[in-house]
CSV table of C-alpha atoms in Angstrom, one decimal:
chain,number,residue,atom,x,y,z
D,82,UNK,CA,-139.9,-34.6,108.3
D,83,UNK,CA,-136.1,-34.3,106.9
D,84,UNK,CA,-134.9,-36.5,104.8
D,85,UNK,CA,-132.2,-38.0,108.0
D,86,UNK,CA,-135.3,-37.7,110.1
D,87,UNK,CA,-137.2,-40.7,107.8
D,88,UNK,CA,-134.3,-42.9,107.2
D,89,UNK,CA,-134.0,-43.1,111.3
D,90,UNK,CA,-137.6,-43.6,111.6
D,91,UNK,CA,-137.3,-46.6,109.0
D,92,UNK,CA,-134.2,-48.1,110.3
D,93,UNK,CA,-136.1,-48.5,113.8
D,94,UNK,CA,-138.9,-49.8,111.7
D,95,UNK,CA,-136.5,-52.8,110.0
D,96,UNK,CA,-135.2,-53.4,113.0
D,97,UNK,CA,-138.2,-54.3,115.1
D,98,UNK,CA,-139.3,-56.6,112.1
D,99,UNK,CA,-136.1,-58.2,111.5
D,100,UNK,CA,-135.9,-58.8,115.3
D,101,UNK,CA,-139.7,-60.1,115.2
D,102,UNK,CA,-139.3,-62.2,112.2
D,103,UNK,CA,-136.8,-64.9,113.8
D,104,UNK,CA,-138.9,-65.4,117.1
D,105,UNK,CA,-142.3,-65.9,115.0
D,106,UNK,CA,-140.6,-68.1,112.7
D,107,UNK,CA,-139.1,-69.9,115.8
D,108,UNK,CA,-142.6,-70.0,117.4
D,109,UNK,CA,-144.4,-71.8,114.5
D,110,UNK,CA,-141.5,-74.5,114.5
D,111,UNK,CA,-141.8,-74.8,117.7
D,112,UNK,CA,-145.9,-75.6,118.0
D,113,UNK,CA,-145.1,-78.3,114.8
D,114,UNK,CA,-142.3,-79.7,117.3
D,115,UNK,CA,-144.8,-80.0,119.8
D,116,UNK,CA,-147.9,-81.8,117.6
D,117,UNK,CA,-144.9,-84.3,116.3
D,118,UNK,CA,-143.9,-85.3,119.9
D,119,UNK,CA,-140.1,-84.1,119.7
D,120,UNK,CA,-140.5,-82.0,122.9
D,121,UNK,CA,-137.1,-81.5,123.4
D,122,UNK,CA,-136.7,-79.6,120.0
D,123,UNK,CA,-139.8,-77.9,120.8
D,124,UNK,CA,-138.4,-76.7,124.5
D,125,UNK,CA,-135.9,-75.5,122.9
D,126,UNK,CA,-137.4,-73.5,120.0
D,127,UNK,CA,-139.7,-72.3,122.8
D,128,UNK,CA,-136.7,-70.9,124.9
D,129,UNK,CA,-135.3,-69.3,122.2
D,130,UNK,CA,-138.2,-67.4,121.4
D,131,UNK,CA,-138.6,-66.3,125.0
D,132,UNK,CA,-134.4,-65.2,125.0
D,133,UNK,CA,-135.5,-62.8,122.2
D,134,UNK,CA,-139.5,-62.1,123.6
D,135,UNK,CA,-139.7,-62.8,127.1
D,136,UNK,CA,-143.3,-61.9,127.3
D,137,UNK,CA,-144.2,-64.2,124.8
D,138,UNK,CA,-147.4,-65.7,126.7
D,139,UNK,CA,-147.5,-68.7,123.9
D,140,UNK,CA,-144.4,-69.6,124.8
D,141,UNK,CA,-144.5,-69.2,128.7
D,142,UNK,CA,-147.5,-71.6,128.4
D,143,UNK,CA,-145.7,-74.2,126.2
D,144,UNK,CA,-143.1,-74.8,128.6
D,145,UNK,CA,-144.4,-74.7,131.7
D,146,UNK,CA,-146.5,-77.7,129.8
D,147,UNK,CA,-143.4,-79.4,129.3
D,148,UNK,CA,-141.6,-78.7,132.3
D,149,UNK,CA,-144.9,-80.7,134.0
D,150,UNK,CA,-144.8,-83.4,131.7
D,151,UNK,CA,-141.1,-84.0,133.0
D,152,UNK,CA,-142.0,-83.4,136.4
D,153,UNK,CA,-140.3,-79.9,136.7
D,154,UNK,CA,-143.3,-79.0,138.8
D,155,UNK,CA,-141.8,-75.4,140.1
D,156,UNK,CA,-140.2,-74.7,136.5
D,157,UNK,CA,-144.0,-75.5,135.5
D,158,UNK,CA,-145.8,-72.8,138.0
D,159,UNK,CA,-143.1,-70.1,137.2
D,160,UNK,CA,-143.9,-70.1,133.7
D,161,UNK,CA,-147.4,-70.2,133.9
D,162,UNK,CA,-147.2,-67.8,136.4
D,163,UNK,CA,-145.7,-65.4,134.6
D,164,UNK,CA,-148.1,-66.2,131.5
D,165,UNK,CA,-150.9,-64.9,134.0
D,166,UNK,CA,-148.7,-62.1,135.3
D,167,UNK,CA,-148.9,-61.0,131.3
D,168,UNK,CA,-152.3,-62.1,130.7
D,169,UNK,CA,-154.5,-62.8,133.5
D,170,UNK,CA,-157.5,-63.6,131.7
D,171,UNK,CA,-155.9,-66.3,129.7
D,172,UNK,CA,-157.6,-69.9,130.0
D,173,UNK,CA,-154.6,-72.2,129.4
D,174,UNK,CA,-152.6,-70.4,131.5
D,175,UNK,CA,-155.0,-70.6,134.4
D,176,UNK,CA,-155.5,-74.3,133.9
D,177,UNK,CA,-152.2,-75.1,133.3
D,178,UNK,CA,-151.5,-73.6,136.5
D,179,UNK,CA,-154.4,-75.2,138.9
D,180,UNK,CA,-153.5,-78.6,137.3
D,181,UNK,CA,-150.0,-78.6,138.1
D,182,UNK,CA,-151.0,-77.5,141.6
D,183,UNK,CA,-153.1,-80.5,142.3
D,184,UNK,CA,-150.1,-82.7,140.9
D,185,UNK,CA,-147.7,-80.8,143.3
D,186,UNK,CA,-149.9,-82.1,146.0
D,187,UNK,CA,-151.2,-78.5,146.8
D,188,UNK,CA,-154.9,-79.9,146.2
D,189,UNK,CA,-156.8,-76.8,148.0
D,190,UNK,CA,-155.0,-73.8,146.0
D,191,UNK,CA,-155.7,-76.0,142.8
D,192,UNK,CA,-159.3,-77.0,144.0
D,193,UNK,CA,-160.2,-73.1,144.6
D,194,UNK,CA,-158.3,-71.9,141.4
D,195,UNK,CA,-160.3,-74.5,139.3
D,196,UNK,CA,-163.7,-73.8,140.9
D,197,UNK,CA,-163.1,-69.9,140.4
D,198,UNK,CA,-162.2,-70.4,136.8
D,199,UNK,CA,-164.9,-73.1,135.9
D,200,UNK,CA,-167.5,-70.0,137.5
D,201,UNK,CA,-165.5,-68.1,134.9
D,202,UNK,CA,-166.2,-70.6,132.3
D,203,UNK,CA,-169.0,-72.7,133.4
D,204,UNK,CA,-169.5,-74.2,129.8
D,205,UNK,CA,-166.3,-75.6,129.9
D,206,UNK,CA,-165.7,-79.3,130.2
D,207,UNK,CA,-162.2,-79.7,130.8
D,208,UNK,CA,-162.0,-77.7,134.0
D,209,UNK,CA,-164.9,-79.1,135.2
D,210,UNK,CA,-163.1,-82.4,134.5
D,211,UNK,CA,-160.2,-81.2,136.4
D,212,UNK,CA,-162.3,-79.6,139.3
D,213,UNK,CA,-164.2,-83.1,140.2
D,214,UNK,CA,-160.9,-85.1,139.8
D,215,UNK,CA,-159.0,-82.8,142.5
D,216,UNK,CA,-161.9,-82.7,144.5
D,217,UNK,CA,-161.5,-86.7,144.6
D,218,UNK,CA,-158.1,-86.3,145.5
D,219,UNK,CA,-159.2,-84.0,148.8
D,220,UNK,CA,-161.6,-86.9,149.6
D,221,UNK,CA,-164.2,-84.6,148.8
D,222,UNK,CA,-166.0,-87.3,147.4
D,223,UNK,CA,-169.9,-85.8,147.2
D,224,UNK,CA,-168.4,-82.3,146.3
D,225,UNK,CA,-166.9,-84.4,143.1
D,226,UNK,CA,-169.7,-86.3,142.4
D,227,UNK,CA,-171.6,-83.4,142.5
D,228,UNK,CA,-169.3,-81.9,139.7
D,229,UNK,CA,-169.5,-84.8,137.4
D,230,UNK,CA,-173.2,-84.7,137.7
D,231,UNK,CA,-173.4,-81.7,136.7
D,232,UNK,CA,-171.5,-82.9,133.3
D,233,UNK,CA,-173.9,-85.8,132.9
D,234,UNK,CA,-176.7,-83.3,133.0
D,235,UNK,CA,-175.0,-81.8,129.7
D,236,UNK,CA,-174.2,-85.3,128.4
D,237,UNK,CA,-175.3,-88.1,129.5
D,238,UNK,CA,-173.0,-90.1,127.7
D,239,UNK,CA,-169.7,-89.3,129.2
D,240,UNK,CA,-167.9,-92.2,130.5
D,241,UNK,CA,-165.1,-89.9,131.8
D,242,UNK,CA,-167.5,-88.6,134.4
D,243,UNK,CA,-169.5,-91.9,135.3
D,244,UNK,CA,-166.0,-93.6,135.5
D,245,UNK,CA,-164.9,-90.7,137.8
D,246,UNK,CA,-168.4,-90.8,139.9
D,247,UNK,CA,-167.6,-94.8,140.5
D,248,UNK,CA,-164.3,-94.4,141.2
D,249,UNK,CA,-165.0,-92.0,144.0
D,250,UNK,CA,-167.7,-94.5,145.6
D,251,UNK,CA,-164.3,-97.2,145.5
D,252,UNK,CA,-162.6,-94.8,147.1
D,253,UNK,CA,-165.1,-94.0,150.1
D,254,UNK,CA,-165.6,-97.8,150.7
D,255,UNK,CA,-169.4,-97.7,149.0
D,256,UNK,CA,-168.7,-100.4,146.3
D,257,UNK,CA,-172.1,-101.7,145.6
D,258,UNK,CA,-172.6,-97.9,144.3
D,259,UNK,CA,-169.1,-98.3,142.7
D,260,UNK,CA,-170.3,-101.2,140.8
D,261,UNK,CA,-174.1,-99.3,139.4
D,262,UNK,CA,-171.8,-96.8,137.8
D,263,UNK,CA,-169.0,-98.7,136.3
D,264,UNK,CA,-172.2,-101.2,134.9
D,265,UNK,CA,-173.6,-97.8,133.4
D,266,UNK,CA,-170.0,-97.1,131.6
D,267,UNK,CA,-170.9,-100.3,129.8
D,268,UNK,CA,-174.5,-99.2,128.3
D,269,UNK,CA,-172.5,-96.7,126.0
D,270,UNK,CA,-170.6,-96.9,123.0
D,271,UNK,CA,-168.1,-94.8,121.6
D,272,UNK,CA,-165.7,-94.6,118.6
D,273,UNK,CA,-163.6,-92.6,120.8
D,274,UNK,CA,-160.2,-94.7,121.5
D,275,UNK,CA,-159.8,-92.9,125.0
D,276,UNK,CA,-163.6,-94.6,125.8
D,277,UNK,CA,-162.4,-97.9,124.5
D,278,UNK,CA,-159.7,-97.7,127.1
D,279,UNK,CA,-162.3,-96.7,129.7
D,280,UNK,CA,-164.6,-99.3,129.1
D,281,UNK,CA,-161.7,-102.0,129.6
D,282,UNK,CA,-161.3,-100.2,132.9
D,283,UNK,CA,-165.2,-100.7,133.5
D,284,UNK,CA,-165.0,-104.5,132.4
D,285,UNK,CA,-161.9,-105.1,134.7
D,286,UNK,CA,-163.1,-103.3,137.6
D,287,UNK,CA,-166.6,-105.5,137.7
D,288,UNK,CA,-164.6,-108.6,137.6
């Protein structure tokens, strides 16, 4: 290669990392925005990474979690969306998607998305979590109890699902079942601050 020929080739090289170097650095201020809470800093690092990489799937999946958590629900499925478009295999991107269906109202696209992916990924808890609660929400009450049994078979100590298995007996009238399970809740302990706040739930609703 000519002299010219390699001073071209490492121009092009400088440039691509000078160009990459701003939207990574962007990127990693951005996730530390999002762990502190400041999510309007963080949407905006986020877009500014996707104005320089608009394929960036990290990105795409950050904000379509903050456009849901202002209620942005169409902003939300673009961007996850386009996240799968890129990457269809990717797990947050899936679930981010199915959830925001289900809180869009469009419970049978999210119910069939979330039962495809936990198939996918039957060892995974949080889609089955989110499979059994949109099932709830389609009335599908034995369908979701069905679910959250089968996360009590992997632990039996889960007060999400035993809370979520009484709540649908509420919901279908059957309170004296209601009542076993949110007794059960109260058999368990838990350092877990999230269970603390269940178990209050459990105590109030026997009252």
């Amino acid at each position: 290669m000519s002299a010219g020929g390699a001073r071209r080739v490492l121009g092009c090289l400088l440039a691509v990392v000078c160009t990459a170097a701003p939207i990574v650095a962007d990127l990693d201020e951005a996730e530390l925005a999002m762990r502190a809470g400041e999510h309007e800093r963080a949407m905006s690092l986020y877009e500014q990474v996707l104005a320089g990489d608009p394929a960036n799937v990290r990105a795409l999946i950050q904000t379509g979690r903050l456009f849901s958590w202002q209620n942005r629900l169409d902003e939300s499925l673009e961007r996850y969306g386009r996240a799968l478009e890129i990457d269809p295999g990717n797990r947050a991107a899936a679930l981010g998607h199915a959830v925001v269906l289900s809180w869009d109202g469009k419970l049978g696209e999210a119910a069939a998305e979330l039962r495809a992916l936990s198939n996918r990924l039957p060892e995974d808890r949080e889609i089955r979590m989110a499979l059994a609660r949109t099932l709830a929400w389609r009335a599908e009450y034995e369908a979701s109890r069905e679910v959250y049994g089968e996360q009590l078979e992997r632990d039996p100590g889960d007060l999400e699902a035993m809370v979520g298995i009484g709540r649908t007996y509420a919901w279908d009238g059957k309170l004296r079942q209601a009542r076993v399970w949110y007794e059960r809740c109260l058999l368990y302990t838990s350092p877990s601050p999230r269970d603390e706040r269940r178990y209050l739930v459990c105590r109030l609703l026997l009252e």
